[in-house]
Amino acid sequence: MELSRSDTFTKPKHTSLAGYRSGDLVVGRTAVLNDLGEIPQVSLEYFKSAVLPPLRGQIDISKIKTSLEGAEAWSRHSGWTAIKEPNLSGVSEEETFETLSKVFDAVVREAGKVASTPATLRFSSRPSHSPLSDHSNATRPEQRRKL
């Protein structure tokens, strides 16, 4: 027996339901997480071997970490010194994690010192702004290269 599309039941996404559009942030976050479903977890070793690109030979993570501790950007006891505990900070997520740029800059700076290489990356975060685009939905990107 062949099944047609009409024989297959569709399950509505939680983000399509009225609760998600209510403006309640807690309900909205829960809806997004429910739509994502189960996210597989892997070991750090697997992640490093299968996902991360290999580091260049002159990059020594332990030396960079020691350098970060000396610059007081990293603490063995409390982690990144620029980032306060989010649930204790009393400010919005955007304000709490705004300091990620300081963390990123410190890592790039100390890595540059240890490896004697200039920075090739820059951190930029604008969580409350939509990304800029040079075209709208009305354009046809597939037609751009045709004469």
GROMACS .gro file of N, CA and C in nm:
model
  441
    1MET      N    1   0.085  -0.119   0.000
    1MET     CA    2   0.000   0.000   0.000
    1MET      C    3   0.089   0.124   0.000
    2GLU      N    4   0.062   0.213  -0.090
    2GLU     CA    5   0.140   0.334  -0.102
    2GLU      C    6   0.076   0.446  -0.021
    3LEU      N    7   0.160   0.516   0.058
    3LEU     CA    8   0.109   0.627   0.138
    3LEU      C    9   0.122   0.757   0.060
    4SER      N   10   0.020   0.837   0.069
    4SER     CA   11   0.028   0.970   0.007
    4SER      C   12   0.057   1.072   0.116
    5ARG      N   13   0.086   1.192   0.075
    5ARG     CA   14   0.114   1.298   0.173
    5ARG      C   15  -0.003   1.319   0.267
    6SER      N   16  -0.124   1.302   0.217
    6SER     CA   17  -0.242   1.326   0.301
    6SER      C   18  -0.255   1.220   0.410
    7ASP      N   19  -0.187   1.104   0.394
    7ASP     CA   20  -0.192   0.999   0.496
    7ASP      C   21  -0.094   1.025   0.610
    8THR      N   22  -0.004   1.117   0.591
    8THR     CA   23   0.097   1.146   0.692
    8THR      C   24   0.052   1.264   0.776
    9PHE      N   25   0.046   1.241   0.906
    9PHE     CA   26   0.002   1.347   0.995
    9PHE      C   27   0.116   1.446   1.018
   10THR      N   28   0.083   1.573   1.011
   10THR     CA   29   0.184   1.674   1.039
   10THR      C   30   0.174   1.717   1.184
   11LYS      N   31   0.287   1.747   1.240
   11LYS     CA   32   0.291   1.792   1.378
   11LYS      C   33   0.327   1.940   1.377
   12PRO      N   34   0.240   2.026   1.431
   12PRO     CA   35   0.270   2.169   1.427
   12PRO      C   36   0.392   2.202   1.513
   13LYS      N   37   0.469   2.296   1.468
   13LYS     CA   38   0.585   2.341   1.546
   13LYS      C   39   0.535   2.427   1.662
   14HIS      N   40   0.605   2.418   1.774
   14HIS     CA   41   0.569   2.497   1.891
   14HIS      C   42   0.580   2.647   1.863
   15THR      N   43   0.671   2.684   1.774
   15THR     CA   44   0.688   2.825   1.741
   15THR      C   45   0.578   2.876   1.648
   16SER      N   46   0.490   2.787   1.603
   16SER     CA   47   0.376   2.828   1.520
   16SER      C   48   0.250   2.847   1.603
   17LEU      N   49   0.257   2.810   1.729
   17LEU     CA   50   0.140   2.816   1.815
   17LEU      C   51   0.125   2.954   1.880
   18ALA      N   52   0.005   2.983   1.928
   18ALA     CA   53  -0.026   3.114   1.984
   18ALA      C   54   0.061   3.150   2.104
   19GLY      N   55   0.096   3.052   2.186
   19GLY     CA   56   0.177   3.080   2.305
   19GLY      C   57   0.310   3.143   2.271
   20TYR      N   58   0.370   3.099   2.161
   20TYR     CA   59   0.499   3.154   2.118
   20TYR      C   60   0.487   3.301   2.081
   21ARG      N   61   0.376   3.335   2.019
   21ARG     CA   62   0.355   3.473   1.974
   21ARG      C   63   0.299   3.564   2.083
   22SER      N   64   0.281   3.511   2.203
   22SER     CA   65   0.220   3.589   2.311
   22SER      C   66   0.312   3.698   2.366
   23GLY      N   67   0.442   3.686   2.339
   23GLY     CA   68   0.536   3.784   2.392
   23GLY      C   69   0.599   3.740   2.523
   24ASP      N   70   0.553   3.627   2.578
   24ASP     CA   71   0.610   3.573   2.701
   24ASP      C   72   0.744   3.509   2.668
   25LEU      N   73   0.853   3.566   2.718
   25LEU     CA   74   0.987   3.520   2.685
   25LEU      C   75   1.012   3.376   2.729
   26VAL      N   76   0.963   3.339   2.845
   26VAL     CA   77   0.983   3.202   2.896
   26VAL      C   78   0.913   3.102   2.805
   27VAL      N   79   0.789   3.132   2.767
   27VAL     CA   80   0.713   3.044   2.678
   27VAL      C   81   0.783   3.036   2.542
   28GLY      N   82   0.831   3.150   2.493
   28GLY     CA   83   0.900   3.153   2.364
   28GLY      C   84   1.026   3.069   2.363
   29ARG      N   85   1.106   3.081   2.468
   29ARG     CA   86   1.229   3.001   2.476
   29ARG      C   87   1.198   2.852   2.483
   30THR      N   88   1.097   2.818   2.561
   30THR     CA   89   1.058   2.677   2.573
   30THR      C   90   1.011   2.623   2.439
   31ALA      N   91   0.936   2.704   2.364
   31ALA     CA   92   0.887   2.663   2.232
   31ALA      C   93   1.003   2.635   2.137
   32VAL      N   94   1.102   2.723   2.137
   32VAL     CA   95   1.218   2.704   2.049
   32VAL      C   96   1.292   2.576   2.086
   33LEU      N   97   1.314   2.555   2.216
   33LEU     CA   98   1.384   2.434   2.261
   33LEU      C   99   1.305   2.308   2.227
   34ASN      N  100   1.174   2.315   2.240
   34ASN     CA  101   1.091   2.198   2.205
   34ASN      C  102   1.099   2.168   2.056
   35ASP      N  103   1.101   2.272   1.972
   35ASP     CA  104   1.113   2.250   1.828
   35ASP      C  105   1.250   2.196   1.789
   36LEU      N  106   1.352   2.235   1.862
   36LEU     CA  107   1.486   2.184   1.833
   36LEU      C  108   1.496   2.034   1.858
   37GLY      N  109   1.423   1.987   1.956
   37GLY     CA  110   1.429   1.845   1.989
   37GLY      C  111   1.557   1.812   2.065
   38GLU      N  112   1.590   1.685   2.066
   38GLU     CA  113   1.707   1.640   2.139
   38GLU      C  114   1.835   1.677   2.063
   39ILE      N  115   1.928   1.732   2.134
   39ILE     CA  116   2.056   1.770   2.075
   39ILE      C  117   2.161   1.672   2.124
   40PRO      N  118   2.227   1.602   2.033
   40PRO     CA  119   2.325   1.503   2.077
   40PRO      C  120   2.444   1.569   2.147
   41GLN      N  121   2.495   1.500   2.247
   41GLN     CA  122   2.612   1.547   2.318
   41GLN      C  123   2.728   1.454   2.288
   42VAL      N  124   2.845   1.512   2.269
   42VAL     CA  125   2.965   1.433   2.242
   42VAL      C  126   3.073   1.476   2.340
   43SER      N  127   3.173   1.394   2.354
   43SER     CA  128   3.283   1.427   2.445
   43SER      C  129   3.365   1.542   2.387
   44LEU      N  130   3.437   1.610   2.474
   44LEU     CA  131   3.523   1.719   2.430
   44LEU      C  132   3.632   1.666   2.338
   45GLU      N  133   3.685   1.549   2.368
   45GLU     CA  134   3.789   1.490   2.283
   45GLU      C  135   3.737   1.464   2.142
   46TYR      N  136   3.615   1.411   2.132
   46TYR     CA  137   3.556   1.386   2.000
   46TYR      C  138   3.536   1.518   1.926
   47PHE      N  139   3.485   1.619   1.996
   47PHE     CA  140   3.462   1.750   1.935
   47PHE      C  141   3.592   1.806   1.881
   48LYS      N  142   3.698   1.798   1.962
   48LYS     CA  143   3.828   1.852   1.919
   48LYS      C  144   3.883   1.776   1.799
   49SER      N  145   3.864   1.645   1.796
   49SER     CA  146   3.921   1.566   1.686
   49SER      C  147   3.837   1.570   1.559
   50ALA      N  148   3.706   1.578   1.572
   50ALA     CA  149   3.619   1.567   1.455
   50ALA      C  150   3.565   1.700   1.403
   51VAL      N  151   3.560   1.802   1.488
   51VAL     CA  152   3.495   1.926   1.449
   51VAL      C  153   3.593   2.043   1.435
   52LEU      N  154   3.677   2.061   1.533
   52LEU     CA  155   3.769   2.175   1.530
   52LEU      C  156   3.881   2.153   1.430
   53PRO      N  157   3.920   2.258   1.361
   53PRO     CA  158   4.036   2.243   1.271
   53PRO      C  159   4.163   2.229   1.354
   54PRO      N  160   4.265   2.165   1.301
   54PRO     CA  161   4.389   2.151   1.378
   54PRO      C  162   4.456   2.288   1.398
   55LEU      N  163   4.518   2.306   1.514
   55LEU     CA  164   4.589   2.430   1.542
   55LEU      C  165   4.724   2.430   1.474
   56ARG      N  166   4.769   2.548   1.435
   56ARG     CA  167   4.904   2.559   1.380
   56ARG      C  168   5.004   2.524   1.490
   57GLY      N  169   5.120   2.477   1.451
   57GLY     CA  170   5.222   2.431   1.544
   57GLY      C  171   5.265   2.532   1.649
   58GLN      N  172   5.270   2.661   1.613
   58GLN     CA  173   5.319   2.761   1.707
   58GLN      C  174   5.215   2.803   1.811
   59ILE      N  175   5.093   2.750   1.802
   59ILE     CA  176   4.988   2.786   1.898
   59ILE      C  177   4.989   2.684   2.011
   60ASP      N  178   5.024   2.730   2.130
   60ASP     CA  179   5.032   2.645   2.249
   60ASP      C  180   4.925   2.690   2.347
   61ILE      N  181   4.818   2.612   2.358
   61ILE     CA  182   4.703   2.648   2.441
   61ILE      C  183   4.743   2.671   2.586
   62SER      N  184   4.827   2.584   2.642
   62SER     CA  185   4.864   2.599   2.783
   62SER      C  186   4.940   2.730   2.807
   63LYS      N  187   5.026   2.770   2.714
   63LYS     CA  188   5.098   2.897   2.728
   63LYS      C  189   5.002   3.015   2.717
   64ILE      N  190   4.905   3.004   2.628
   64ILE     CA  191   4.806   3.111   2.613
   64ILE      C  192   4.725   3.123   2.742
   65LYS      N  193   4.686   3.010   2.800
   65LYS     CA  194   4.609   3.012   2.925
   65LYS      C  195   4.691   3.076   3.036
   66THR      N  196   4.818   3.040   3.046
   66THR     CA  197   4.906   3.100   3.148
   66THR      C  198   4.918   3.251   3.125
   67SER      N  199   4.929   3.291   3.001
   67SER     CA  200   4.938   3.433   2.967
   67SER      C  201   4.808   3.506   3.003
   68LEU      N  202   4.694   3.441   2.981
   68LEU     CA  203   4.565   3.500   3.017
   68LEU      C  204   4.553   3.517   3.168
   69GLU      N  205   4.605   3.420   3.244
   69GLU     CA  206   4.603   3.431   3.390
   69GLU      C  207   4.691   3.548   3.435
   70GLY      N  208   4.808   3.562   3.373
   70GLY     CA  209   4.898   3.673   3.406
   70GLY      C  210   4.838   3.808   3.373
   71ALA      N  211   4.757   3.814   3.269
   71ALA     CA  212   4.691   3.939   3.229
   71ALA      C  213   4.562   3.961   3.307
   72GLU      N  214   4.531   3.870   3.398
   72GLU     CA  215   4.410   3.873   3.480
   72GLU      C  216   4.282   3.874   3.398
   73ALA      N  217   4.286   3.807   3.284
   73ALA     CA  218   4.166   3.790   3.202
   73ALA      C  219   4.097   3.658   3.236
   74TRP      N  220   4.174   3.564   3.292
   74TRP     CA  221   4.123   3.431   3.329
   74TRP      C  222   4.164   3.401   3.472
   75SER      N  223   4.073   3.344   3.549
   75SER     CA  224   4.101   3.303   3.686
   75SER      C  225   4.071   3.155   3.699
   76ARG      N  226   4.161   3.082   3.763
   76ARG     CA  227   4.139   2.938   3.784
   76ARG      C  228   4.014   2.913   3.867
   77HIS      N  229   3.978   3.009   3.952
   77HIS     CA  230   3.867   2.989   4.045
   77HIS      C  231   3.732   3.035   3.989
   78SER      N  232   3.733   3.145   3.914
   78SER     CA  233   3.605   3.199   3.868
   78SER      C  234   3.590   3.208   3.717
   79GLY      N  235   3.690   3.162   3.641
   79GLY     CA  236   3.679   3.165   3.495
   79GLY      C  237   3.713   3.301   3.438
   80TRP      N  238   3.638   3.343   3.336
   80TRP     CA  239   3.664   3.472   3.270
   80TRP      C  240   3.631   3.585   3.366
   81THR      N  241   3.728   3.671   3.392
   81THR     CA  242   3.708   3.778   3.490
   81THR      C  243   3.613   3.887   3.440
   82ALA      N  244   3.599   3.902   3.310
   82ALA     CA  245   3.511   4.005   3.255
   82ALA      C  246   3.364   3.966   3.260
   83ILE      N  247   3.336   3.837   3.276
   83ILE     CA  248   3.198   3.791   3.273
   83ILE      C  249   3.151   3.758   3.414
   84LYS      N  250   3.046   3.824   3.455
   84LYS     CA  251   2.987   3.799   3.586
   84LYS      C  252   2.883   3.687   3.573
   85GLU      N  253   2.852   3.622   3.682
   85GLU     CA  254   2.755   3.514   3.684
   85GLU      C  255   2.621   3.567   3.632
   86PRO      N  256   2.571   3.515   3.518
   86PRO     CA  257   2.449   3.571   3.457
   86PRO      C  258   2.328   3.575   3.550
   87ASN      N  259   2.307   3.470   3.628
   87ASN     CA  260   2.188   3.470   3.714
   87ASN      C  261   2.202   3.562   3.835
   88LEU      N  262   2.322   3.613   3.861
   88LEU     CA  263   2.344   3.704   3.973
   88LEU      C  264   2.367   3.848   3.928
   89SER      N  265   2.381   3.870   3.798
   89SER     CA  266   2.419   4.002   3.750
   89SER      C  267   2.306   4.105   3.759
   90GLY      N  268   2.181   4.060   3.748
   90GLY     CA  269   2.068   4.151   3.757
   90GLY      C  270   2.048   4.238   3.634
   91VAL      N  271   2.117   4.206   3.524
   91VAL     CA  272   2.100   4.282   3.401
   91VAL      C  273   2.056   4.189   3.289
   92SER      N  274   2.023   4.246   3.175
   92SER     CA  275   1.975   4.166   3.062
   92SER      C  276   2.085   4.076   3.008
   93GLU      N  277   2.045   3.977   2.930
   93GLU     CA  278   2.142   3.888   2.866
   93GLU      C  279   2.239   3.968   2.780
   94GLU      N  280   2.184   4.065   2.707
   94GLU     CA  281   2.267   4.145   2.617
   94GLU      C  282   2.377   4.217   2.696
   95GLU      N  283   2.341   4.276   2.809
   95GLU     CA  284   2.441   4.346   2.891
   95GLU      C  285   2.539   4.248   2.955
   96THR      N  286   2.487   4.135   3.002
   96THR     CA  287   2.573   4.036   3.066
   96THR      C  288   2.680   3.986   2.971
   97PHE      N  289   2.641   3.952   2.850
   97PHE     CA  290   2.735   3.892   2.755
   97PHE      C  291   2.803   3.993   2.663
   98GLU      N  292   2.776   4.121   2.686
   98GLU     CA  293   2.844   4.226   2.611
   98GLU      C  294   2.996   4.217   2.632
   99THR      N  295   3.035   4.167   2.748
   99THR     CA  296   3.177   4.157   2.782
   99THR      C  297   3.248   4.043   2.709
  100LEU      N  298   3.175   3.964   2.632
  100LEU     CA  299   3.241   3.858   2.553
  100LEU      C  300   3.346   3.917   2.459
  101SER      N  301   3.322   4.040   2.414
  101SER     CA  302   3.422   4.102   2.327
  101SER      C  303   3.553   4.123   2.401
  102LYS      N  304   3.546   4.155   2.531
  102LYS     CA  305   3.668   4.171   2.611
  102LYS      C  306   3.741   4.038   2.624
  103VAL      N  307   3.665   3.931   2.644
  103VAL     CA  308   3.724   3.797   2.654
  103VAL      C  309   3.791   3.761   2.522
  104PHE      N  310   3.719   3.779   2.413
  104PHE     CA  311   3.773   3.746   2.281
  104PHE      C  312   3.900   3.826   2.253
  105ASP      N  313   3.894   3.957   2.280
  105ASP     CA  314   4.011   4.042   2.256
  105ASP      C  315   4.130   3.998   2.339
  106ALA      N  316   4.105   3.958   2.465
  106ALA     CA  317   4.214   3.913   2.553
  106ALA      C  318   4.277   3.785   2.498
  107VAL      N  319   4.195   3.691   2.453
  107VAL     CA  320   4.248   3.565   2.398
  107VAL      C  321   4.331   3.593   2.273
  108VAL      N  322   4.279   3.674   2.183
  108VAL     CA  323   4.352   3.706   2.060
  108VAL      C  324   4.482   3.778   2.091
  109ARG      N  325   4.478   3.873   2.184
  109ARG     CA  326   4.597   3.949   2.221
  109ARG      C  327   4.704   3.858   2.281
  110GLU      N  328   4.666   3.775   2.379
  110GLU     CA  329   4.763   3.688   2.446
  110GLU      C  330   4.812   3.578   2.352
  111ALA      N  331   4.725   3.527   2.266
  111ALA     CA  332   4.768   3.426   2.168
  111ALA      C  333   4.869   3.487   2.072
  112GLY      N  334   4.847   3.612   2.034
  112GLY     CA  335   4.941   3.681   1.946
  112GLY      C  336   5.078   3.697   2.009
  113LYS      N  337   5.079   3.724   2.141
  113LYS     CA  338   5.206   3.738   2.213
  113LYS      C  339   5.279   3.604   2.218
  114VAL      N  340   5.206   3.498   2.254
  114VAL     CA  341   5.267   3.365   2.270
  114VAL      C  342   5.316   3.311   2.136
  115ALA      N  343   5.234   3.324   2.032
  115ALA     CA  344   5.268   3.266   1.902
  115ALA      C  345   5.343   3.363   1.811
  116SER      N  346   5.359   3.486   1.856
  116SER     CA  347   5.426   3.590   1.776
  116SER      C  348   5.362   3.607   1.638
  117THR      N  349   5.228   3.608   1.638
  117THR     CA  350   5.154   3.629   1.513
  117THR      C  351   5.050   3.738   1.535
  118PRO      N  352   5.024   3.818   1.434
  118PRO     CA  353   4.922   3.923   1.449
  118PRO      C  354   4.781   3.864   1.445
  119ALA      N  355   4.688   3.936   1.504
  119ALA     CA  356   4.548   3.892   1.505
  119ALA      C  357   4.489   3.897   1.365
  120THR      N  358   4.410   3.797   1.332
  120THR     CA  359   4.342   3.795   1.202
  120THR      C  360   4.191   3.792   1.219
  121LEU      N  361   4.144   3.798   1.344
  121LEU     CA  362   4.001   3.795   1.373
  121LEU      C  363   3.962   3.915   1.457
  122ARG      N  364   3.835   3.951   1.446
  122ARG     CA  365   3.781   4.057   1.529
  122ARG      C  366   3.642   4.014   1.572
  123PHE      N  367   3.607   4.037   1.697
  123PHE     CA  368   3.477   3.999   1.751
  123PHE      C  369   3.380   4.115   1.735
  124SER      N  370   3.259   4.084   1.690
  124SER     CA  371   3.155   4.185   1.678
  124SER      C  372   3.023   4.122   1.718
  125SER      N  373   2.952   4.188   1.807
  125SER     CA  374   2.824   4.135   1.853
  125SER      C  375   2.722   4.247   1.857
  126ARG      N  376   2.612   4.225   1.787
  126ARG     CA  377   2.500   4.319   1.788
  126ARG      C  378   2.372   4.238   1.803
  127PRO      N  379   2.348   4.181   1.922
  127PRO     CA  380   2.237   4.088   1.938
  127PRO      C  381   2.098   4.147   1.919
  128SER      N  382   2.083   4.277   1.934
  128SER     CA  383   1.949   4.335   1.918
  128SER      C  384   1.930   4.402   1.782
  129HIS      N  385   2.024   4.384   1.691
  129HIS     CA  386   2.014   4.441   1.556
  129HIS      C  387   2.007   4.330   1.452
  130SER      N  388   1.923   4.349   1.355
  130SER     CA  389   1.916   4.253   1.245
  130SER      C  390   2.040   4.266   1.158
  131PRO      N  391   2.088   4.155   1.104
  131PRO     CA  392   2.204   4.165   1.016
  131PRO      C  393   2.171   4.243   0.889
  132LEU      N  394   2.269   4.312   0.837
  132LEU     CA  395   2.249   4.389   0.714
  132LEU      C  396   2.259   4.296   0.594
  133SER      N  397   2.186   4.331   0.490
  133SER     CA  398   2.187   4.251   0.369
  133SER      C  399   2.183   4.344   0.249
  134ASP      N  400   2.245   4.302   0.140
  134ASP     CA  401   2.245   4.387   0.021
  134ASP      C  402   2.132   4.353  -0.075
  135HIS      N  403   2.045   4.262  -0.037
  135HIS     CA  404   1.930   4.234  -0.122
  135HIS      C  405   1.810   4.200  -0.035
  136SER      N  406   1.692   4.207  -0.095
  136SER     CA  407   1.570   4.174  -0.024
  136SER      C  408   1.511   4.048  -0.086
  137ASN      N  409   1.398   4.008  -0.033
  137ASN     CA  410   1.332   3.890  -0.089
  137ASN      C  411   1.284   3.913  -0.231
  138ALA      N  412   1.276   4.040  -0.273
  138ALA     CA  413   1.228   4.072  -0.407
  138ALA      C  414   1.336   4.049  -0.513
  139THR      N  415   1.462   4.041  -0.471
  139THR     CA  416   1.568   4.021  -0.569
  139THR      C  417   1.582   3.873  -0.602
  140ARG      N  418   1.648   3.846  -0.710
  140ARG     CA  419   1.670   3.707  -0.751
  140ARG      C  420   1.820   3.683  -0.759
  141PRO      N  421   1.881   3.641  -0.648
  141PRO     CA  422   2.025   3.624  -0.647
  141PRO      C  423   2.077   3.530  -0.755
  142GLU      N  424   1.996   3.432  -0.794
  142GLU     CA  425   2.042   3.338  -0.895
  142GLU      C  426   2.057   3.404  -1.032
  143GLN      N  427   2.001   3.523  -1.050
  143GLN     CA  428   2.009   3.594  -1.177
  143GLN      C  429   2.121   3.697  -1.181
  144ARG      N  430   2.193   3.716  -1.074
  144ARG     CA  431   2.293   3.822  -1.067
  144ARG      C  432   2.407   3.807  -1.165
  145ARG      N  433   2.447   3.688  -1.198
  145ARG     CA  434   2.564   3.669  -1.283
  145ARG      C  435   2.528   3.651  -1.430
  146LYS      N  436   2.402   3.654  -1.459
  146LYS     CA  437   2.360   3.638  -1.599
  146LYS      C  438   2.361   3.772  -1.669
  147LEU      N  439   2.395   3.771  -1.797
  147LEU     CA  440   2.394   3.894  -1.877
  147LEU      C  441   2.264   3.908  -1.952
   0.00000   0.00000   0.00000
